[in-house]
XYZ file of C-alpha atoms in Angstrom:
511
model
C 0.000 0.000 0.000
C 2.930 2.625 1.136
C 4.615 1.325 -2.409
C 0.849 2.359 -4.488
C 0.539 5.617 -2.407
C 3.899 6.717 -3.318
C 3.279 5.776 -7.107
C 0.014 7.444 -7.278
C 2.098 10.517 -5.002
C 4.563 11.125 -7.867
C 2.227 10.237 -10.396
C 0.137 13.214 -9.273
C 3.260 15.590 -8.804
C 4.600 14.642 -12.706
C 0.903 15.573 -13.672
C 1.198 18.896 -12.296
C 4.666 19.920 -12.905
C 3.868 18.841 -16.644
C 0.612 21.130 -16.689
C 2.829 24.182 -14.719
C 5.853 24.067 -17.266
C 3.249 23.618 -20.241
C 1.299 26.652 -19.488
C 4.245 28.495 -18.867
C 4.516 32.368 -19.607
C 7.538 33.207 -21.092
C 8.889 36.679 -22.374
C 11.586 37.058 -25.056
C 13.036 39.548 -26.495
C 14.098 41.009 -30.233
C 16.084 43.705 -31.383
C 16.680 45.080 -34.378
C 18.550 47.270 -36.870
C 18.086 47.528 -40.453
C 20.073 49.980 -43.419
C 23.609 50.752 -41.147
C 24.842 51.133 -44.219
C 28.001 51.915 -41.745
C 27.338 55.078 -40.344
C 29.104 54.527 -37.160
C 29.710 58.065 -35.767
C 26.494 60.031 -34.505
C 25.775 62.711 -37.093
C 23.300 65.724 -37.345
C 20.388 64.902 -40.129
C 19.567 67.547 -42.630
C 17.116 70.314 -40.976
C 18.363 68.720 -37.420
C 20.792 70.445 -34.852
C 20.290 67.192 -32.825
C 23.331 64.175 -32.848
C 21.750 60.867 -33.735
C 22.774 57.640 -33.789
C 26.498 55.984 -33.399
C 27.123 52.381 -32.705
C 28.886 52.721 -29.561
C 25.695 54.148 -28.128
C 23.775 51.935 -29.914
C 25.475 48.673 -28.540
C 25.397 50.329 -25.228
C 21.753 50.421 -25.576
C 21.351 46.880 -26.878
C 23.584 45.051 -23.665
C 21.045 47.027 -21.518
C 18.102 45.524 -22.878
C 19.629 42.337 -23.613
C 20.096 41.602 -19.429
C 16.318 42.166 -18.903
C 15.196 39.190 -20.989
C 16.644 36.546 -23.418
C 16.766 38.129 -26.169
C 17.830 37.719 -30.132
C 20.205 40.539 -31.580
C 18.801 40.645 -35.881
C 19.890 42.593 -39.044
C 17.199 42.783 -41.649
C 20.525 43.706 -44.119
C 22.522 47.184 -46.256
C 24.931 47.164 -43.038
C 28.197 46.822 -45.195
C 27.976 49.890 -47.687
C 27.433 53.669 -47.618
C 29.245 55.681 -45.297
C 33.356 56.064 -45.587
C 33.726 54.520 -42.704
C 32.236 50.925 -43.939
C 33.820 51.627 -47.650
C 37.196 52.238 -47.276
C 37.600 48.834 -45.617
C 34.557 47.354 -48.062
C 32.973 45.888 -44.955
C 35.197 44.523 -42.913
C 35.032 46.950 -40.105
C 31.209 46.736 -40.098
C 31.633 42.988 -39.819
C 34.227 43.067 -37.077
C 31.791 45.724 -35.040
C 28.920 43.032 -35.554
C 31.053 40.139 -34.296
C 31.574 41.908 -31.123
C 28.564 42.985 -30.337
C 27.010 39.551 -30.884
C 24.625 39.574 -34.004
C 22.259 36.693 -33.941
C 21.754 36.787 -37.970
C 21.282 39.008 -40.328
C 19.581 39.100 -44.086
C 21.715 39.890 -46.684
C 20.886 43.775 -48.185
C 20.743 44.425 -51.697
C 24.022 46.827 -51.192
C 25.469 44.402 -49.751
C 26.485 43.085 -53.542
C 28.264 46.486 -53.956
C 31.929 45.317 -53.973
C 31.244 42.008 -55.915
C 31.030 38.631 -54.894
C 34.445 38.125 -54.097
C 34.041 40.469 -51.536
C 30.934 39.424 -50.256
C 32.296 35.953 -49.848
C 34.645 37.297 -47.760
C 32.810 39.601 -45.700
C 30.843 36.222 -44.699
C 33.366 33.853 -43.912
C 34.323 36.771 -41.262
C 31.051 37.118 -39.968
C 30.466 34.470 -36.963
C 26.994 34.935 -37.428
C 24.328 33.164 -40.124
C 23.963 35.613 -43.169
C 20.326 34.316 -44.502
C 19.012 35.258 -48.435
C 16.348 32.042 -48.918
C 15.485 33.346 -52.212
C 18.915 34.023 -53.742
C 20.161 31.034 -56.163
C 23.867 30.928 -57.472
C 25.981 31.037 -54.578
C 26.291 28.663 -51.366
C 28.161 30.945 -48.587
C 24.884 31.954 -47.271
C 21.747 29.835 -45.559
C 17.914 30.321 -46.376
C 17.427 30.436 -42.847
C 18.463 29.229 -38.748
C 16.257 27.857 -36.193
C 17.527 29.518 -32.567
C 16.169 28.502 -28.868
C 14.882 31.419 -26.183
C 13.812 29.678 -23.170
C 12.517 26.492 -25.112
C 10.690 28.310 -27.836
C 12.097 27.678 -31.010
C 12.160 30.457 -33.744
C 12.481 30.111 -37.178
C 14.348 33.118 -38.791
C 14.030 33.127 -43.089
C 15.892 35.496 -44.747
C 14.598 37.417 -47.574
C 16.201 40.151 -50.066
C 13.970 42.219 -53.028
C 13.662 40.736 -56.111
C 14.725 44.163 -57.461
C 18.341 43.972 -56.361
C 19.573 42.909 -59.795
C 18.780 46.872 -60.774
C 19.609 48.314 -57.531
C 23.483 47.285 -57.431
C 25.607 46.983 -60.595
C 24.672 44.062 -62.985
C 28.556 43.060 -62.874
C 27.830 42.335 -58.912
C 25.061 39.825 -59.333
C 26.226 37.775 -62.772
C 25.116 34.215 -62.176
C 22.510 35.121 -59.893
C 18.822 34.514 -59.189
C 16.693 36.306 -57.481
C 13.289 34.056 -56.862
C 9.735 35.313 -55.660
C 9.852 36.663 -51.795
C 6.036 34.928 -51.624
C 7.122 31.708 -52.998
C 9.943 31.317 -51.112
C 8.237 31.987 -47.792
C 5.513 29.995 -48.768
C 8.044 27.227 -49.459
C 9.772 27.407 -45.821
C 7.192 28.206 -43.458
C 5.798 24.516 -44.994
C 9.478 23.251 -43.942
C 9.194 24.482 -40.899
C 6.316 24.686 -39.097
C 6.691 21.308 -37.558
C 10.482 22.194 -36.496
C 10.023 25.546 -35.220
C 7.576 27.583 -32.940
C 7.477 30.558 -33.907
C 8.311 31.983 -37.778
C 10.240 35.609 -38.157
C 10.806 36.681 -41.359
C 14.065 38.673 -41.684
C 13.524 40.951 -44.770
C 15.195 43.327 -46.897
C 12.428 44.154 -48.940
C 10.797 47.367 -47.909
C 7.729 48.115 -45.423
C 5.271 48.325 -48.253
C 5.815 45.279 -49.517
C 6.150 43.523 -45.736
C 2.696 44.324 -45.474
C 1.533 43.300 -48.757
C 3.669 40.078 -47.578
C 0.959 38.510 -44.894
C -2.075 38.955 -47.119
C -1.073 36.060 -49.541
C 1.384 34.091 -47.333
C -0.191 32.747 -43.931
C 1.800 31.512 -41.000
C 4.158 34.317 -40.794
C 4.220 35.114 -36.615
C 6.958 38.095 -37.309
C 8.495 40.006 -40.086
C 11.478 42.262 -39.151
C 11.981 44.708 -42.161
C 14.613 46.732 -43.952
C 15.421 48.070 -47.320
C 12.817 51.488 -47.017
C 14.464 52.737 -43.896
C 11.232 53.094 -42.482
C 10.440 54.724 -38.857
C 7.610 52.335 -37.972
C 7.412 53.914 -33.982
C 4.627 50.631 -33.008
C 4.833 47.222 -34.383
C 2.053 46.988 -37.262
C -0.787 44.107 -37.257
C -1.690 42.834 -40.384
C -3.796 39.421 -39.622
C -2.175 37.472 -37.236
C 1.388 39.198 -38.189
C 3.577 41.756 -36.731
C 5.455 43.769 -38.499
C 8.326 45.850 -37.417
C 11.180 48.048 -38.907
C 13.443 50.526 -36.970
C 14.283 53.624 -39.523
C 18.492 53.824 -40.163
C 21.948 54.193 -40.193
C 21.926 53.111 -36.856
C 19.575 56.134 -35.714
C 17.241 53.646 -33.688
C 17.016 50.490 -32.178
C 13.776 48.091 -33.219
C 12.766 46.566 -29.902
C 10.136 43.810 -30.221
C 9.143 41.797 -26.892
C 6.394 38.594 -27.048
C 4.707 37.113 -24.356
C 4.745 33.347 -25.656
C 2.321 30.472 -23.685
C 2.519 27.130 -24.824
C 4.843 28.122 -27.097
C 2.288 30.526 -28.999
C 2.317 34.417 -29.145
C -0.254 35.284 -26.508
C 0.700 39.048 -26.116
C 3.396 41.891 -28.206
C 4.918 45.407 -27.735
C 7.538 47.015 -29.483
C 9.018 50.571 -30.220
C 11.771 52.537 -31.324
C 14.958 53.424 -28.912
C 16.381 56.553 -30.254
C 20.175 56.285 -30.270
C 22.262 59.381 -28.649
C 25.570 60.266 -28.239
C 25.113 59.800 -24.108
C 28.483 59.197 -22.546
C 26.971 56.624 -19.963
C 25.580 54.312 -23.202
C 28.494 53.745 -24.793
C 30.144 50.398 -25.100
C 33.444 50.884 -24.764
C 34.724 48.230 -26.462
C 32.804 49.094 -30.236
C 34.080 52.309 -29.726
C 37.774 50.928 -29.754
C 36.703 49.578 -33.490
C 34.860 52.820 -34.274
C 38.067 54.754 -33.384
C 40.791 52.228 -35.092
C 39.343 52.408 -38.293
C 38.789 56.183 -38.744
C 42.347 56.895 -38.074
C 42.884 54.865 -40.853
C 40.266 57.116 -43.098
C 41.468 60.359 -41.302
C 44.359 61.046 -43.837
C 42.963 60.638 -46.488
C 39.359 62.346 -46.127
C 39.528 64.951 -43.816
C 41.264 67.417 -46.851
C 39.113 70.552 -46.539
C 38.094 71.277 -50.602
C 35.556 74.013 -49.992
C 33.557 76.374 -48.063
C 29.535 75.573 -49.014
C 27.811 79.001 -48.114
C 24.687 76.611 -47.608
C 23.184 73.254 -47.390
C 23.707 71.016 -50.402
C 20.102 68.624 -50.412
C 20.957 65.379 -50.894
C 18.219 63.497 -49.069
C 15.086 64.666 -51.218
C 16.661 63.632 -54.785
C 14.559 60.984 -55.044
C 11.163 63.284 -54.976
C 12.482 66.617 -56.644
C 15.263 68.744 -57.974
C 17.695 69.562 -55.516
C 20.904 72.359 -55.566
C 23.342 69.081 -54.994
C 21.350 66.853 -57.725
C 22.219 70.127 -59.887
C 26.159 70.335 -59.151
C 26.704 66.310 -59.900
C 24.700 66.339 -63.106
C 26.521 69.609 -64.301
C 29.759 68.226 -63.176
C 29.484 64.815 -65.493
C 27.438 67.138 -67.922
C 30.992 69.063 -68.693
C 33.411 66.105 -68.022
C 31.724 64.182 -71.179
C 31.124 67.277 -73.087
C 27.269 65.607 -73.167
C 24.235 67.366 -74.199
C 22.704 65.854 -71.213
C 23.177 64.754 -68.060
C 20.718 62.079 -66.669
C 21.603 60.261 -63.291
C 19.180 58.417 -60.451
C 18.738 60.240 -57.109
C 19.315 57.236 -55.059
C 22.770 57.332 -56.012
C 23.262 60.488 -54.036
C 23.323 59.013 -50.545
C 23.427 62.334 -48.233
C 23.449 65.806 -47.731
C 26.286 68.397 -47.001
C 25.772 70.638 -44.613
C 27.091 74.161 -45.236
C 30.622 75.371 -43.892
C 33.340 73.775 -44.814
C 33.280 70.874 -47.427
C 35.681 67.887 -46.884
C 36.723 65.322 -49.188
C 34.646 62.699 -46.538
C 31.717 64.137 -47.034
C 32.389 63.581 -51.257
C 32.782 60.132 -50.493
C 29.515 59.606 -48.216
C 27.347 61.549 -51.172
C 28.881 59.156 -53.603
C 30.265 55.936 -51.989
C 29.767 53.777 -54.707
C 32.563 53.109 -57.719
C 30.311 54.393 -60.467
C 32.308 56.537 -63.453
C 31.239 58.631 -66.134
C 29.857 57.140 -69.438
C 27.791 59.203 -72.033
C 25.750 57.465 -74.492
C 23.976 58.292 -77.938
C 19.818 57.730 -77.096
C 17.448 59.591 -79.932
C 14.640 61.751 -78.147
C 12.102 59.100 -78.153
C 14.623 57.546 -75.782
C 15.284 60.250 -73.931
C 11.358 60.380 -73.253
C 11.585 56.665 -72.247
C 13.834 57.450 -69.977
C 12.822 60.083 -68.060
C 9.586 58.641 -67.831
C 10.598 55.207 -66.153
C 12.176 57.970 -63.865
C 9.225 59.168 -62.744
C 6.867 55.970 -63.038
C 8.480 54.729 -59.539
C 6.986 54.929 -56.024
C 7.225 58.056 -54.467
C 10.934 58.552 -52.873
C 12.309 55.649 -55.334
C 15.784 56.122 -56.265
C 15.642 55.566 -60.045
C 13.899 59.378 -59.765
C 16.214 61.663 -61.861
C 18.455 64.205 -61.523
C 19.598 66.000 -64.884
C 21.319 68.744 -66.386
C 21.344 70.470 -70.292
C 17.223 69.377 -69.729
C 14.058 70.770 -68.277
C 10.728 68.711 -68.023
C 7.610 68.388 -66.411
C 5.631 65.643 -65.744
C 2.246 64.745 -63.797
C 2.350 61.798 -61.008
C -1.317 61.572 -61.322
C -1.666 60.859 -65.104
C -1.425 57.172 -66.643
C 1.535 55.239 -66.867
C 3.653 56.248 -70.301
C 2.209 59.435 -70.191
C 3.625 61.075 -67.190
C 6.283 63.141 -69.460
C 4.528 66.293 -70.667
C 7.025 69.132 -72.116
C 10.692 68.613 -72.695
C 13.353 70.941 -73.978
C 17.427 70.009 -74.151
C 19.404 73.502 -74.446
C 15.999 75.401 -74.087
C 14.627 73.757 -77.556
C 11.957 71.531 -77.679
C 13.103 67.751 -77.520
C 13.107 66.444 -81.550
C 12.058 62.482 -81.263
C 13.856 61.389 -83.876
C 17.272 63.131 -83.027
C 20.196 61.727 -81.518
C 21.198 63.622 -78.034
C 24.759 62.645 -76.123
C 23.189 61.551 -72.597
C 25.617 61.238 -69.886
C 25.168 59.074 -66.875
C 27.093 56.846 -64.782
C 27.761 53.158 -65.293
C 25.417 51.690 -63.225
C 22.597 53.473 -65.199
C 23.964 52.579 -68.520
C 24.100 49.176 -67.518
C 20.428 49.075 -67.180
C 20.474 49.830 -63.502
C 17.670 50.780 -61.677
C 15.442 49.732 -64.530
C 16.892 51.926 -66.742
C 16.027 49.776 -70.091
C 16.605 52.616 -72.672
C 20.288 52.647 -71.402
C 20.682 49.400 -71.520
C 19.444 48.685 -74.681
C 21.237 51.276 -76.580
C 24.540 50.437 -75.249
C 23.751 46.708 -75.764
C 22.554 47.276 -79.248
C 26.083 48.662 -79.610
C 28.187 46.370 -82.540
C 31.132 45.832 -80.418
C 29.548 45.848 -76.916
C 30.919 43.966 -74.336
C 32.053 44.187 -70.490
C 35.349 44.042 -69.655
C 36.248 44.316 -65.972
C 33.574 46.097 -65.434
C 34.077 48.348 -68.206
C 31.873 49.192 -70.359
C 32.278 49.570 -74.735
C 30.307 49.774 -77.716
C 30.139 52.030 -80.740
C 27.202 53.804 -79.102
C 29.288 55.393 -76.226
C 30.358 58.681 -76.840
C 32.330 58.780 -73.329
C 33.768 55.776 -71.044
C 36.378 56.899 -68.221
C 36.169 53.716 -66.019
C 39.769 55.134 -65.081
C 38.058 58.031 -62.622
C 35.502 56.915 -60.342
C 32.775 60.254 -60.273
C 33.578 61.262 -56.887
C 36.873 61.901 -57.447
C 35.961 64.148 -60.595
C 33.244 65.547 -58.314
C 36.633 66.466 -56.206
C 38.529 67.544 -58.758
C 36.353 69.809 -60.270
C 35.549 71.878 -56.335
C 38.762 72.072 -55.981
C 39.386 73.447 -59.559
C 36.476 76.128 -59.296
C 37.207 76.868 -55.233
C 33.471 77.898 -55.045
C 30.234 76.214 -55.679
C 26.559 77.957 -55.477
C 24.387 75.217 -57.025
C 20.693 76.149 -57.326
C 17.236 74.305 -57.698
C 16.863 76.256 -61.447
C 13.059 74.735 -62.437
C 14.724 71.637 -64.531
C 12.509 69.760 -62.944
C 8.237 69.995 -62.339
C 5.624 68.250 -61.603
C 2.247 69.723 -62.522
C -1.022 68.735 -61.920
């Protein structure tokens, strides 16, 4: 009898202590950055006299929050690019920074293609932390996505990139890749997983638009974590039964996300936005160490004063309007090719100069990719083409143009193909059938940023080909692949010692 009673004793106790643990409350934790693109010392924002962001203070933050609950550290991708401080190194100090501070995975970015394969290879082998891109096909250094443990809960992290990246970094940097649908390729590992994981996050470089487009045709999606729009979503966003979350840029926030998880489902949710300060009691000493080691490397080099600027240069609303800055670069390749015209995509600009004095850093952060100079014969009709897949985009899309030796207007709100109203190139009406010298840089004539007309005309070329990245073909006018543009931008301040760029009325949109 003593024997039975103490059976039916611990028989009773197992019982409950299974029922306790299984309806268990547990909180985790998730935070988030998205579009570093390596700006790792605070800086002011245009039309802001407040320091934001910095990495330091950022990390600082993060080890805070990390102590209050277990927590997951994510990158939803476009850390490795941008600033001078990630390009001069192509990387590889924004990798060391994230080894340190503990990354838990990250997405791959469209930009992060910008130095080639080679280099991206090798940024990742660095990395001791999963780099995800489910839906890219051609290479093997990267996985489609990681299952990690909090407190018994399993989450399933997929990794997603835009489809569009093949036009938003240089065709050379992508050769032999595939892109495949973002649906499809959820679709296809939230069936893989959902009876190994939890939970599902979906880590994506994509845009916020198109995150919440994502839930209405894919079901089973618990979490997406966004980049690629550099979006300040403030409060996670619902859509069905998924939350959706993205924490603005260049390290100017941190995404916090905490869930309330019983039986292993997501009971309860609240999230928000950490602005990032330069606060001397935030800052982790030890990323600061990295931050500081690689800009005395830079220092030489970029802090060359080439100008005074008697007034801000806009570089963060090219991709809506003309700007004074938009104006200076398209003059500048304008009279380096000798072109008629100068067409170039806003989102190639990256930031704004701030009026005083003009160093050759701030160059480099306005135009941190290695684009050159190429000018290229397109008849009117093309020209037309053109400028109207420039203005066909989503509002703030970066294939919106700058231009010079041109004036046009156009209306958002009329049809597709017929946005384009009046033209005129040298202040005469643009003749369709004539052939115009259209400068631009290589990206663009590549067929970048959807730029077909460019494409097409150099490819139509007799003797086109790619060489090194070089372009040629009987249709180019003007090919320096020998001078990247920022250093002719240089060259030519330094050369004039004064610059007064103006928003001139090249560019309007009527109603």
């Amino acid at each position: 009898m003593k024997r039975f009673n103490t059976i039916v004793y611990s028989l009773i106790l197992f019982l409950l202590t299974a029922t306790i643990s299984y309806g268990e409350t547990i909180e985790i934790r998730f935070l988030h950055i998205n579009d570093f693109h390596g700006f790792a010392e605070p800086y002011k924002p245009l039309g802001s006299d407040q320091m934001l962001g910095g990495i330091s203070y950022l990390s600082g933050v993060a080890n805070k929050l990390r102590k209050e609950k277990p927590t997951l550290l994510l990158s939803a991708g476009d850390m490795i690019q941008g600033n001078n401080w990630a390009n001069l190194s192509q990387g590889e100090s924004v990798i060391e920074l994230m080894n340190v501070m503990g990354f838990d995975a990250m997405v791959l970015g469209n930009h992060e293609f910008d130095f080639g394969q080679d280099i991206l290879k090798k940024r990742i082998s660095e990395s001791k932390f999963p780099v995800l891109g489910a839906n890219v096909e051609g290479l093997d250094i990267f996985k489609p996505y990681v299952i990690k443990e909090l407190r018994g809960v399993k989450i399933a992290i997929i990794g997603i990139v835009t489809e569009e990246t093949p036009v938003s970094t240089h065709p050379k940097n992508v050769t032999g890749l595939r892109f495949n649908s973002v649906e499809e390729t959820v679709k296809k590992y939230i069936k893989e997983l959902k009876e190994k994981a939890d939970i599902i996050i979906v880590l994506s470089h994509i845009g916020h638009y198109a995150d919440r487009d994502l839930p209405e045709n894919v079901k089973g999606i618990d979490v997406i974590i966004g980049g690629h729009s550099h979006t300040k979503v403030e409060k996670p966003v619902l859509i069905g039964k998924t939350i959706i979350v993205q924490a603005w840029e260049h390290g100017k926030a941190l995404g916090v996300l905490d869930l309330t998880v019983e039986d292993k489902k997501i009971v309860n949710f609240e999230g928000r936005l950490e602005e990032i300060k330069p606060e001397p009691d935030k800052k982790d000493k030890a990323i600061q160490v990295i931050v500081e080691n690689y800009l005395k490397r830079i220092d030489s080099v970029l802090n060359e004063i080439i100008v005074n600027a008697d007034f801000d240069l806009d570089g963060e609303n090219v991709r809506r309007r003309e700007t004074n800055l938009g104006n200076l670069i398209a003059d500048i390749i304008r009279e380096a090719s000798m072109a008629d015209v100068t067409i170039i995509n806003g989102g190639g600009i990256r930031t704004s100069i701030k009026k005083g004095e003009v160093k050759v850093s701030h160059v480099y952060s306005v135009l941190p990719f290695d684009n050159y100079i190429v000018a290229i014969k397109l008849t009117g009709r093309q020209i037309k083409e053109t400028l109207e897949h420039g203005v066909s985009g989503e509002e703030g899309a970066g294939r919106f143009p700058q231009v010079s030796g041109i004036k046009f207007t156009y209306s958002r709100s009329a049809k597709p193909g017929s946005r384009i109203k009046e033209v005129f190139i040298s202040g005469k009406p643009l003749e369709l059938d004539r052939e115009y010298s259209v400068a631009t840089n290589d990206f663009l004539a590549a067929g970048g940023d959807g730029y077909k007309a460019f494409g097409d005309a150099v490819k139509s070329s007799k003797d086109f080909s790619i060489t090194g990245g070089a372009l040629k073909g009987e249709k180019l006018v003007y090919n320096d692949s020998s001078r990247y543009l920022r250093d002719v931008v240089i060259e030519y301040i330094k050369e004039k010692k004064k610059i007064a760029p103006k928003v001139e009325g090249r560019i309007k949109e009527i109603d």
